Coordinates of C-alpha atoms in Angstrom, one line a residue:
Chain I
M1197 CA -67.2 -45.1 4.5
A1198 CA -69.4 -42.8 6.4
S1199 CA -72.5 -41.4 4.7
P1200 CA -72.4 -37.6 3.8
A1201 CA -76.0 -37.6 4.8
L1202 CA -74.8 -37.8 8.4
F1203 CA -73.5 -34.2 8.0
P1204 CA -76.6 -32.3 9.1
A1205 CA -77.3 -34.8 11.9
L1206 CA -73.7 -34.3 13.2
L1207 CA -74.0 -30.5 13.1
R1208 CA -77.2 -30.7 15.2
L1209 CA -75.3 -32.9 17.7
G1210 CA -72.2 -30.8 17.7
D1211 CA -73.8 -27.4 17.6
D1212 CA -76.0 -28.1 20.7
R1213 CA -72.9 -28.9 22.7
L1214 CA -70.8 -26.0 21.3
V1215 CA -73.4 -23.4 21.9
L1216 CA -74.5 -24.7 25.3
G1217 CA -70.8 -25.1 26.3
H1218 CA -70.2 -21.5 25.3
R1219 CA -73.1 -20.2 27.3
T1220 CA -71.9 -22.2 30.4
S1221 CA -68.4 -20.9 30.1
E1222 CA -69.8 -17.4 30.6
W1223 CA -70.1 -18.3 34.3
C1224 CA -66.4 -18.7 34.7
G1225 CA -65.3 -16.6 37.8
H1226 CA -68.9 -15.4 38.5
A1227 CA -70.6 -18.4 40.0
P1228 CA -72.4 -18.3 43.4
I1229 CA -69.7 -20.4 45.1
L1230 CA -66.3 -21.6 44.1
E1231 CA -67.4 -25.2 43.9
E1232 CA -69.9 -24.2 41.2
D1233 CA -67.2 -22.2 39.3
I1234 CA -65.3 -25.4 39.1
A1235 CA -68.3 -27.5 38.3
L1236 CA -69.6 -25.2 35.5
A1237 CA -66.2 -24.9 34.0
N1238 CA -65.9 -28.7 34.0
I1239 CA -69.4 -29.1 32.3
S1240 CA -68.5 -26.5 29.8
L1241 CA -65.2 -28.3 29.0
D1242 CA -67.0 -31.6 28.6
L1243 CA -69.6 -30.0 26.2
I1244 CA -67.0 -28.3 24.1
G1245 CA -64.9 -31.5 24.1
Q1246 CA -68.0 -33.3 22.7
A1247 CA -68.6 -30.6 20.1
N1248 CA -64.9 -30.8 19.1
L1249 CA -65.2 -34.5 18.3
L1250 CA -68.7 -34.2 16.6
L1251 CA -67.7 -31.3 14.4
Q1252 CA -64.4 -32.9 13.5
Y1253 CA -66.3 -35.9 12.3
A1254 CA -68.9 -33.7 10.6
G1255 CA -66.1 -32.1 8.6
E1256 CA -64.8 -35.5 7.6
V1257 CA -68.1 -36.9 6.4
E1258 CA -68.9 -33.6 4.6
G1259 CA -65.6 -34.0 2.7
A1260 CA -65.2 -30.3 1.8
G1261 CA -62.0 -29.8 3.6
R1262 CA -63.6 -28.1 6.6
D1263 CA -62.3 -29.1 10.1
Q1264 CA -64.0 -28.5 13.4
D1265 CA -62.6 -25.0 13.7
A1266 CA -63.8 -24.0 10.2
L1267 CA -67.2 -25.3 11.2
A1268 CA -67.2 -23.5 14.6
F1269 CA -65.7 -20.2 13.6
S1270 CA -66.6 -19.6 10.0
R1271 CA -70.3 -20.5 9.9
D1272 CA -73.0 -17.8 10.2
A1273 CA -76.0 -18.2 12.5
M1274 CA -78.2 -19.5 9.7
E1275 CA -75.8 -22.4 9.2
Y1276 CA -75.9 -23.4 12.9
R1277 CA -78.3 -26.3 13.7
N1278 CA -78.4 -26.2 17.5
A1279 CA -81.8 -26.3 19.4
L1280 CA -83.0 -22.8 20.4
L1281 CA -82.8 -23.9 24.0
C1282 CA -79.0 -24.0 23.9
E1283 CA -78.6 -20.4 22.7
L1284 CA -80.8 -18.5 25.2
P1285 CA -78.8 -16.2 27.4
K1286 CA -77.4 -17.8 30.5
G1287 CA -79.8 -16.0 32.8
D1288 CA -79.5 -16.5 36.6
F1289 CA -78.2 -19.6 38.2
G1290 CA -81.7 -21.1 38.2
V1291 CA -82.0 -20.7 34.4
T1292 CA -78.5 -22.2 33.9
I1293 CA -79.4 -25.2 36.1
A1294 CA -82.8 -25.8 34.7
R1295 CA -81.4 -25.7 31.2
H1296 CA -78.6 -28.2 32.0
F1297 CA -81.2 -30.4 33.6
F1298 CA -83.5 -30.4 30.6
H1299 CA -80.8 -30.6 28.0
G1300 CA -78.6 -33.0 30.0
L1301 CA -81.4 -35.5 30.4
F1302 CA -82.2 -35.3 26.8
S1303 CA -78.5 -35.9 26.1
V1304 CA -78.3 -38.9 28.3
L1305 CA -81.2 -40.5 26.4
Q1306 CA -79.7 -39.5 23.1
W1307 CA -76.3 -40.8 23.9
Q1308 CA -77.8 -44.1 25.1
A1309 CA -79.6 -44.5 21.9
L1310 CA -76.6 -43.4 19.8
S1311 CA -74.1 -45.7 21.6
S1312 CA -75.6 -48.5 19.5
S1313 CA -75.4 -46.5 16.3
K1314 CA -74.2 -48.5 13.3
D1315 CA -71.7 -45.8 12.6
A1316 CA -68.8 -46.8 14.8
T1317 CA -67.5 -43.2 15.2
V1318 CA -70.8 -41.9 16.4
A1319 CA -71.2 -44.9 18.7
G1320 CA -67.8 -44.2 20.2
I1321 CA -68.4 -40.5 20.8
A1322 CA -71.8 -41.3 22.3
A1323 CA -70.3 -43.9 24.7
K1324 CA -67.8 -41.3 26.0
A1325 CA -70.3 -38.5 26.2
L1326 CA -72.8 -40.6 28.0
K1327 CA -70.7 -40.8 31.1
E1328 CA -70.2 -37.0 31.1
S1329 CA -73.9 -36.2 30.5
K1330 CA -74.9 -38.5 33.4
Y1331 CA -72.7 -36.5 35.7
H1332 CA -74.2 -33.2 34.3
V1333 CA -77.7 -34.4 34.9
R1334 CA -76.9 -35.5 38.4
H1335 CA -75.3 -32.2 39.2
A1336 CA -78.2 -30.1 37.6
G1337 CA -81.0 -32.4 39.0
E1338 CA -79.7 -32.1 42.6
W1339 CA -79.6 -28.3 42.2
V1340 CA -83.2 -28.2 40.7
I1341 CA -84.4 -29.9 43.9
R1342 CA -82.4 -27.7 46.2
L1343 CA -83.5 -24.5 44.5
G1344 CA -87.1 -25.6 44.1
D1345 CA -87.4 -26.8 47.7
G1346 CA -85.0 -24.3 49.3
T1347 CA -86.2 -20.8 50.2
E1348 CA -89.2 -18.9 49.0
E1349 CA -87.0 -16.8 46.7
S1350 CA -85.2 -19.8 45.2
H1351 CA -88.5 -21.6 44.6
R1352 CA -89.8 -18.5 42.8
R1353 CA -86.7 -18.2 40.7
A1354 CA -86.6 -21.9 39.9
Q1355 CA -90.2 -21.9 38.8
A1356 CA -89.6 -18.8 36.7
A1357 CA -86.6 -20.6 35.0
V1358 CA -88.8 -23.7 34.3
D1359 CA -91.6 -21.5 32.9
Q1360 CA -89.2 -19.5 30.7
L1361 CA -87.4 -22.5 29.2
W1362 CA -90.3 -24.9 28.9
P1363 CA -91.5 -23.7 25.5
Y1364 CA -88.0 -24.4 24.1
T1365 CA -87.9 -28.0 25.3
G1366 CA -90.3 -29.4 22.6
E1367 CA -87.8 -28.8 19.8
L1368 CA -85.5 -31.3 21.2
F1369 CA -87.9 -34.1 20.3
M1370 CA -88.9 -32.9 16.8
Q1371 CA -87.3 -35.4 14.4
P1372 CA -85.7 -33.5 11.5
T1373 CA -87.2 -34.8 8.2
D1374 CA -83.8 -35.0 6.5
E1375 CA -82.7 -37.6 9.2
A1376 CA -85.6 -40.1 8.5
E1377 CA -83.4 -42.4 6.3
L1378 CA -80.5 -42.2 8.9
V1379 CA -82.9 -43.3 11.6
A1380 CA -84.2 -46.2 9.4
D1381 CA -80.6 -47.3 8.8
G1382 CA -79.8 -47.3 12.5
L1383 CA -77.2 -44.5 12.2
V1384 CA -78.9 -41.9 14.4
A1385 CA -81.5 -41.9 17.1
D1386 CA -85.2 -41.1 16.6
V1387 CA -85.4 -38.2 19.0
S1388 CA -89.2 -38.3 19.1
A1389 CA -89.0 -41.6 20.9
L1390 CA -87.0 -40.0 23.7
E1391 CA -89.7 -37.6 24.8
G1392 CA -91.8 -40.1 26.9
P1393 CA -88.8 -41.3 29.1
W1394 CA -87.5 -37.7 29.3
R1395 CA -90.9 -36.4 30.5
A1396 CA -91.2 -39.1 33.1
Q1397 CA -87.9 -38.2 34.7
V1398 CA -88.6 -34.5 34.4
D1399 CA -91.9 -34.9 36.2
D1400 CA -90.3 -36.9 38.9
V1401 CA -87.6 -34.4 39.7
L1402 CA -89.8 -31.3 39.4
R1403 CA -92.3 -32.9 41.8
R1404 CA -89.5 -33.6 44.3
A1405 CA -88.5 -30.0 43.8
T1406 CA -92.1 -28.8 44.5
L1407 CA -92.1 -27.2 41.0
T1408 CA -94.8 -27.5 38.4
V1409 CA -94.7 -28.1 34.6
P1410 CA -96.3 -25.1 32.9
E1411 CA -99.1 -25.3 30.4
T1412 CA -97.7 -24.4 27.0
A1413 CA -99.8 -24.0 23.8
W1414 CA -96.8 -23.8 21.5
M1415 CA -93.3 -25.1 21.4
Q1416 CA -90.7 -22.8 19.8
R1417 CA -88.7 -24.3 17.0
G1418 CA -86.4 -23.3 14.2
G1419 CA -82.9 -24.0 15.4
R1420 CA -82.6 -27.4 13.7
V1421 CA -83.2 -25.8 10.3
G1422 CA -81.1 -22.6 10.9
V1423 CA -83.8 -20.1 12.0
H1424 CA -82.6 -19.0 15.4
T1425 CA -83.4 -16.5 18.1
E1426 CA -81.8 -13.0 18.1
H1427 CA -79.4 -14.2 20.7
L1428 CA -77.3 -16.6 18.5
G1429 CA -75.9 -13.8 16.3
H1430 CA -74.5 -12.0 19.3
L1431 CA -73.0 -15.2 20.7
L1432 CA -71.3 -16.0 17.4
A1433 CA -70.1 -12.4 16.9
E1434 CA -68.2 -12.7 20.2
M1435 CA -67.1 -16.4 19.8
Q1436 CA -65.8 -15.8 16.2
S1437 CA -64.3 -12.4 16.6
V1438 CA -60.6 -13.3 17.0
A1439 CA -60.7 -16.2 14.5
R1440 CA -62.4 -14.1 11.8
A1441 CA -60.0 -11.2 12.3
H1442 CA -57.1 -13.5 11.3
P1443 CA -58.3 -15.6 8.3
G1444 CA -56.1 -18.6 7.7
A1445 CA -54.1 -18.2 10.9
Q1446 CA -53.1 -21.2 13.0
W1447 CA -53.6 -21.0 16.8
Chain B
M1204 CA -48.9 -32.0 81.0
T1205 CA -46.1 -29.8 82.1
T1206 CA -46.0 -28.0 85.4
Q1207 CA -43.9 -25.1 84.1
T1208 CA -45.3 -21.5 84.2
P1209 CA -46.9 -20.3 81.0
V1210 CA -44.1 -18.0 80.1
A1211 CA -41.4 -20.5 80.6
D1212 CA -43.5 -23.0 78.9
D1213 CA -43.9 -20.7 75.8
A1214 CA -40.1 -20.0 75.7
A1215 CA -39.4 -23.7 75.9
R1216 CA -42.0 -24.5 73.2
L1217 CA -40.6 -21.7 70.9
A1218 CA -37.1 -23.1 71.3
A1219 CA -38.4 -26.6 70.5
F1220 CA -40.3 -25.3 67.5
E1221 CA -37.3 -23.4 66.1
A1222 CA -35.2 -26.5 66.6
R1223 CA -37.6 -28.5 64.5
I1224 CA -37.5 -25.8 61.8
A1225 CA -33.8 -25.9 61.9
A1226 CA -33.8 -29.7 61.5
D1227 CA -36.1 -29.3 58.4
E1228 CA -39.0 -31.0 60.1
S1229 CA -42.5 -30.5 58.8
I1230 CA -44.9 -28.6 61.1
E1231 CA -48.4 -30.1 61.1
P1232 CA -51.8 -28.6 62.0
K1233 CA -52.0 -30.1 65.5
D1234 CA -48.4 -29.1 66.4
W1235 CA -47.8 -26.1 68.7
M1236 CA -46.7 -23.1 66.7
P1237 CA -46.1 -19.4 67.6
E1238 CA -49.1 -17.3 67.0
R1239 CA -47.0 -15.1 64.7
Y1240 CA -46.1 -18.1 62.5
R1241 CA -49.8 -19.0 62.3
S1242 CA -50.9 -15.5 61.4
Q1243 CA -48.2 -15.1 58.8
L1244 CA -49.1 -18.4 57.3
I1245 CA -52.8 -17.5 57.2
R1246 CA -51.9 -14.2 55.5
M1247 CA -49.8 -15.9 52.9
M1248 CA -52.0 -18.8 52.2
S1249 CA -55.2 -16.9 52.0
Q1250 CA -53.5 -14.3 49.7
H1251 CA -52.5 -17.2 47.5
A1252 CA -56.1 -18.7 47.5
H1253 CA -57.6 -15.3 46.7
S1254 CA -55.0 -14.8 43.9
E1255 CA -56.2 -18.1 42.3
V1256 CA -59.8 -17.0 42.5
V1257 CA -59.3 -13.4 41.3
G1258 CA -56.9 -14.8 38.6
M1259 CA -59.9 -16.6 37.0
L1260 CA -61.3 -13.2 35.9
P1261 CA -58.7 -11.9 33.5
E1262 CA -58.4 -15.2 31.8
G1263 CA -62.1 -15.9 31.9
N1264 CA -62.4 -12.7 29.9
W1265 CA -61.1 -14.5 26.8
I1266 CA -62.8 -18.0 27.1
T1267 CA -65.7 -16.9 24.9
R1268 CA -63.4 -15.5 22.2
A1269 CA -60.7 -18.3 22.0
P1270 CA -60.1 -18.7 18.3
S1271 CA -59.9 -22.5 18.2
L1272 CA -61.8 -25.2 20.0
R1273 CA -58.5 -26.7 21.2
R1274 CA -57.4 -23.3 22.8
K1275 CA -60.8 -22.9 24.2
M1276 CA -60.6 -26.2 26.0
I1277 CA -57.0 -25.6 27.2
L1278 CA -58.1 -22.2 28.6
L1279 CA -61.2 -23.6 30.3
A1280 CA -59.2 -26.5 31.8
K1281 CA -56.6 -23.9 33.1
V1282 CA -59.2 -21.7 34.7
Q1283 CA -60.8 -24.7 36.2
D1284 CA -57.5 -25.8 37.7
E1285 CA -57.1 -22.3 39.2
G1286 CA -60.5 -22.6 40.9
G1287 CA -59.4 -26.0 42.2
H1288 CA -56.2 -24.5 43.5
G1289 CA -58.1 -21.8 45.3
L1290 CA -60.4 -24.3 46.9
Y1291 CA -57.4 -26.6 47.9
I1292 CA -55.5 -23.7 49.5
Y1293 CA -58.6 -22.3 51.3
C1294 CA -58.9 -25.8 52.8
G1295 CA -55.2 -25.9 53.7
T1296 CA -55.7 -22.5 55.4
E1297 CA -58.6 -23.8 57.4
T1298 CA -56.1 -26.3 59.1
L1299 CA -54.8 -23.2 60.8
G1300 CA -58.1 -22.6 62.6
V1301 CA -59.7 -20.0 60.3
D1302 CA -62.8 -20.5 58.2
R1303 CA -63.0 -20.0 54.5
Q1304 CA -66.1 -17.7 54.7
E1305 CA -64.2 -15.3 56.9
L1306 CA -61.2 -15.3 54.5
V1307 CA -63.5 -14.6 51.5
Q1308 CA -65.2 -11.8 53.5
Q1309 CA -61.8 -10.2 54.0
L1310 CA -61.3 -10.3 50.3
L1311 CA -64.7 -8.9 49.5
D1312 CA -64.2 -6.1 52.1
G1313 CA -61.0 -5.1 50.4
K1314 CA -59.0 -6.0 53.6
A1315 CA -57.1 -9.0 52.1
K1316 CA -54.5 -8.8 49.3
Y1317 CA -54.1 -10.9 46.2
S1318 CA -51.4 -10.9 43.6
S1319 CA -51.3 -7.5 42.0
I1320 CA -50.7 -9.0 38.6
F1321 CA -54.4 -9.7 38.2
N1322 CA -55.2 -6.0 38.4
Y1323 CA -53.9 -5.6 34.9
P1324 CA -56.3 -6.1 32.0
T1325 CA -56.3 -8.8 29.4
L1326 CA -56.5 -6.7 26.2
S1327 CA -55.7 -9.2 23.4
W1328 CA -55.9 -12.9 22.8
A1329 CA -52.1 -13.0 23.1
D1330 CA -52.4 -12.0 26.8
I1331 CA -53.7 -15.5 27.5
G1332 CA -50.4 -16.9 26.2
A1333 CA -48.4 -14.3 28.0
I1334 CA -50.2 -15.0 31.3
G1335 CA -49.6 -18.7 31.1
W1336 CA -45.9 -18.2 30.2
L1337 CA -44.9 -15.3 32.3
V1338 CA -47.4 -15.1 35.2
D1339 CA -47.6 -18.9 35.8
G1340 CA -43.9 -19.1 35.1
A1341 CA -43.2 -16.5 37.8
A1342 CA -45.6 -18.2 40.2
I1343 CA -43.9 -21.5 39.7
V1344 CA -40.5 -20.1 40.6
N1345 CA -42.1 -18.9 43.8
Q1346 CA -44.2 -21.9 44.5
T1347 CA -41.3 -24.4 43.9
M1348 CA -39.6 -22.8 46.8
L1349 CA -42.9 -22.9 48.8
A1350 CA -43.2 -26.7 48.2
K1351 CA -40.3 -26.9 50.6
A1352 CA -42.1 -24.6 53.2
S1353 CA -42.0 -25.7 56.8
Y1354 CA -45.8 -26.0 57.2
G1355 CA -46.7 -29.4 55.9
P1356 CA -50.2 -28.8 54.5
Y1357 CA -49.0 -25.7 52.5
A1358 CA -45.9 -27.6 51.2
R1359 CA -48.0 -30.5 50.1
A1360 CA -50.5 -28.3 48.4
M1361 CA -47.7 -26.6 46.6
V1362 CA -46.2 -29.9 45.3
R1363 CA -49.5 -30.7 43.7
I1364 CA -50.2 -27.2 42.4
C1365 CA -46.7 -26.8 41.0
K1366 CA -47.3 -29.8 38.7
E1367 CA -50.4 -28.2 37.2
E1368 CA -48.8 -24.8 37.0
N1369 CA -45.8 -26.2 35.1
F1370 CA -48.2 -27.6 32.6
H1371 CA -49.9 -24.2 32.3
K1372 CA -46.6 -22.6 31.8
K1373 CA -45.6 -25.0 29.0
Q1374 CA -48.9 -24.4 27.3
G1375 CA -48.5 -20.7 27.6
Y1376 CA -45.1 -20.8 26.1
E1377 CA -46.2 -23.1 23.3
F1378 CA -49.1 -20.6 22.7
M1379 CA -46.6 -17.8 22.3
V1380 CA -44.3 -19.9 20.1
T1381 CA -47.3 -20.5 17.8
L1382 CA -48.1 -16.7 17.6
A1383 CA -44.4 -15.7 17.2
R1384 CA -44.1 -18.2 14.2
G1385 CA -47.5 -17.3 12.8
T1386 CA -48.7 -14.4 10.6
P1387 CA -47.1 -11.0 11.0
A1388 CA -50.2 -9.8 12.8
Q1389 CA -50.0 -12.7 15.2
K1390 CA -46.3 -12.0 15.9
A1391 CA -47.1 -8.3 16.5
M1392 CA -49.9 -9.4 18.9
A1393 CA -47.4 -11.6 20.8
Q1394 CA -44.8 -8.7 21.1
E1395 CA -47.3 -6.2 22.1
S1396 CA -48.6 -8.5 24.9
L1397 CA -45.1 -9.3 26.1
N1398 CA -44.4 -5.5 26.3
R1399 CA -47.3 -5.0 28.6
W1400 CA -46.8 -8.1 30.8
W1401 CA -43.0 -8.1 31.2
W1402 CA -42.6 -5.6 34.0
P1403 CA -45.7 -6.5 36.0
S1404 CA -44.4 -10.1 35.9
L1405 CA -41.0 -9.1 37.4
M1406 CA -43.0 -7.2 40.1
M1407 CA -44.7 -10.4 41.0
F1408 CA -41.7 -11.4 43.2
G1409 CA -42.4 -8.4 45.4
P1410 CA -40.2 -5.5 46.6
H1411 CA -36.4 -5.6 46.7
D1412 CA -35.2 -7.6 49.7
A1413 CA -34.2 -4.4 51.5
D1414 CA -37.9 -3.2 51.3
S1415 CA -39.7 -6.5 52.0
P1416 CA -41.2 -6.2 55.5
N1417 CA -42.2 -9.9 56.0
S1418 CA -39.3 -11.6 54.3
D1419 CA -36.9 -12.0 57.2
E1420 CA -39.4 -13.6 59.5
L1421 CA -40.7 -15.9 56.8
K1422 CA -37.2 -17.0 56.0
K1423 CA -36.3 -17.6 59.6
W1424 CA -39.3 -20.0 60.0
G1425 CA -38.6 -21.8 56.8
V1426 CA -41.8 -20.6 55.1
K1427 CA -39.7 -18.8 52.4
R1428 CA -36.4 -20.3 51.5
K1429 CA -35.2 -17.7 49.1
S1430 CA -35.4 -13.9 48.9
N1431 CA -37.5 -12.0 46.4
D1432 CA -34.5 -10.8 44.5
E1433 CA -33.0 -14.3 44.2
L1434 CA -36.2 -15.7 42.9
R1435 CA -36.7 -12.7 40.4
Q1436 CA -33.2 -13.3 39.1
R1437 CA -33.9 -16.9 38.5
F1438 CA -37.1 -16.1 36.6
V1439 CA -35.3 -13.5 34.4
N1440 CA -32.5 -15.9 33.5
L1441 CA -35.0 -18.6 32.6
T1442 CA -37.3 -16.3 30.6
I1443 CA -34.8 -14.3 28.6
A1444 CA -33.5 -17.4 27.0
Q1445 CA -37.1 -18.3 26.0
V1446 CA -37.8 -14.7 24.7
K1447 CA -34.7 -15.0 22.4
A1448 CA -35.6 -18.4 21.2
I1449 CA -38.9 -17.1 19.7
D1450 CA -37.3 -13.9 18.3
L1451 CA -39.2 -11.5 20.6
T1452 CA -37.8 -8.8 22.8
V1453 CA -38.4 -7.5 26.3
P1454 CA -39.2 -3.8 26.7
D1455 CA -35.9 -3.0 28.6
P1456 CA -33.2 -1.0 26.9
D1457 CA -30.9 -1.6 29.9
L1458 CA -31.0 -5.4 29.8
R1459 CA -27.5 -6.8 29.8
Y1460 CA -25.7 -10.1 30.3
D1461 CA -23.3 -10.3 33.2
E1462 CA -20.5 -12.7 32.3
A1463 CA -19.2 -13.0 35.8
S1464 CA -22.4 -14.2 37.4
G1465 CA -24.1 -15.6 34.3
D1466 CA -27.1 -13.5 35.1
W1467 CA -29.3 -11.3 32.9
I1468 CA -29.4 -7.9 34.6
T1469 CA -32.5 -5.8 34.0
G1470 CA -32.9 -2.1 34.2
P1471 CA -34.7 -0.5 37.2
I1472 CA -38.2 -1.7 38.1
D1473 CA -40.8 1.1 38.4
W1474 CA -41.6 0.6 42.1
D1475 CA -44.0 3.6 42.0
E1476 CA -46.2 1.6 39.7
F1477 CA -45.9 -1.5 41.9
W1478 CA -47.0 0.3 45.1
R1479 CA -49.7 2.2 43.2
V1480 CA -51.3 -1.1 42.1
V1481 CA -50.8 -2.7 45.5
K1482 CA -52.5 0.3 47.1
G1483 CA -55.5 -0.1 44.9
H1484 CA -54.9 2.1 41.9
G1485 CA -54.1 -0.4 39.2
P1486 CA -56.1 -0.5 36.0
C1487 CA -58.5 -3.2 37.2
N1488 CA -58.4 -3.2 41.1
S1489 CA -61.9 -2.0 41.5
E1490 CA -63.2 -4.0 38.6
R1491 CA -61.8 -7.3 39.9
L1492 CA -63.1 -6.8 43.4
G1493 CA -66.4 -5.5 41.9
A1494 CA -66.8 -8.7 39.9
R1495 CA -66.1 -10.9 43.0
R1496 CA -68.6 -8.9 45.1
K1497 CA -71.2 -9.0 42.3
A1498 CA -70.8 -12.8 42.0
H1499 CA -71.1 -13.1 45.8
D1500 CA -74.2 -10.9 46.1
E1501 CA -76.0 -12.4 43.1
G1502 CA -75.2 -15.9 44.4
R1503 CA -76.5 -15.3 47.9
W1504 CA -80.0 -16.7 47.1
V1505 CA -78.4 -19.9 45.8
R1506 CA -76.2 -20.4 48.9
D1507 CA -79.3 -19.6 51.1
A1508 CA -81.3 -22.2 49.2
A1509 CA -78.7 -24.9 49.6
M1510 CA -78.5 -24.2 53.3
A1511 CA -82.3 -24.1 53.7
Y1512 CA -82.7 -27.4 51.8
A1513 CA -80.0 -29.1 53.8
E1514 CA -81.7 -28.0 57.1
K1515 CA -85.0 -29.4 55.8
Q1516 CA -83.4 -32.7 55.0
Q1517 CA -81.8 -32.9 58.4
R1518 CA -85.1 -32.2 60.0
N1519 CA -86.9 -34.8 57.9
N1520 CA -84.2 -37.4 58.7
R1521 CA -84.4 -36.6 62.4
E1522 CA -88.2 -36.9 62.4
T1523 CA -88.1 -40.2 60.5
T1524 CA -85.6 -41.6 63.1
E1525 CA -87.8 -40.4 66.0
R1526 CA -90.8 -42.1 64.5
Q1527 CA -89.0 -45.3 64.1
Q1528 CA -87.9 -45.3 67.8

């Protein structure tokens, strides 16, 4: 029997993918080339597929009769637990790519750790998601290098994207206090342990992209406990508009 | 090589070409073909590719508002398929000696056509079901015929695309069944959407045979195997049965069943509306093209970066090789 204590951890996992998948889907039909329209739709689909499994399981462990749709479409912003990084507006292609690189790399490390979770469902989802996230990182990493080491304009834009997003990366590695026992029991990953390997790979790719890591005095935080940026409210207003206009309807 | 004069040579080649068409042989990229056959195919195939790409916009409009995760995933997968079809058909068109960039530029310059249906707006969530059911449904009727087209690369692309389109159509109809059997508000949403999409869907088959300028030639060369009116009738017959099964109605007071032929006969199609939209005055013509141009303009720096990076890599590789020699 799964522990109800897993609920907030599963929301954090699921909400990251739902919100980032949503942002990515905003590109559909508007990407720089047709190949990227297809790739971004595919990444978005993977992320929302992961969210679907994670939120479904979150509903099960909560045991309050909420399914994945109830969790996705009936929670307010304060009840969302995604990292702030995921909810920032999609920005230009440089911002989208830098975010996928940062979050995708975090995800690969997180899924690797979670694939040996003592919770079999979590381990199963992680094993499937790991394959997808590896592809996302490869796709984003190649673009980071192309943009960084492409033209003067693309270098400037890529560096601006890194600078803008960097203060939101720290939150990914802040271990929520209510997960301490879950980590000790081997059910979820200790995200603070992932920062070292993440940073080593980020440094390597940014160096090859001729980009630099900015100096940051403060890492933004709040998403993991429900205190978000102004952007999430708008995102949810759009995402939930049809579902909330028809309470109880089946789709 | 032949020693015949060019004119006699062409006449002989044309006769041989037409004999192959008559024998239902497939024409392949390296085969000789009349210039007119080539240009008609480029026109048709690129219009088809453009339609797939522009068609991502009206459906993309609702991805962020899909009311369940399952529907959101289905819609994303569908729009992704459409992008894939566009890419696939652009590549097929390139086998005729034209380059994709040139075709895309024609679209952006407003010189190339795409299916007029995408110049109508998606105003409610039900429109996503209606498009899958009616628009993909109409497209399949057309494309099933094109899967037997005389030009091999197009025919093969259509075989693959039809499989996916069939899946979209089934999902679209299942979507409408769910709404029609749902709450009164959901059923009303489905009916309102069907009312708006019915006539534009019938127009997708193009003008009546008597008014279709390209049809005869395309039929002669085995590119099209059936006329616009034949295909439209087939679609109407298939669809009316489905409309009745879910207790909705089509907005056509003149619709009647003809016992003798077994066909459902519709009232007159508003061809003024059809030509108005074709000529650029549909509700979304300028918006759709505007969105494509905006994406193209805003993406220029990305494409330039990819090109510059690839050139740098090539230069580096060359220099490395030279040093090693």
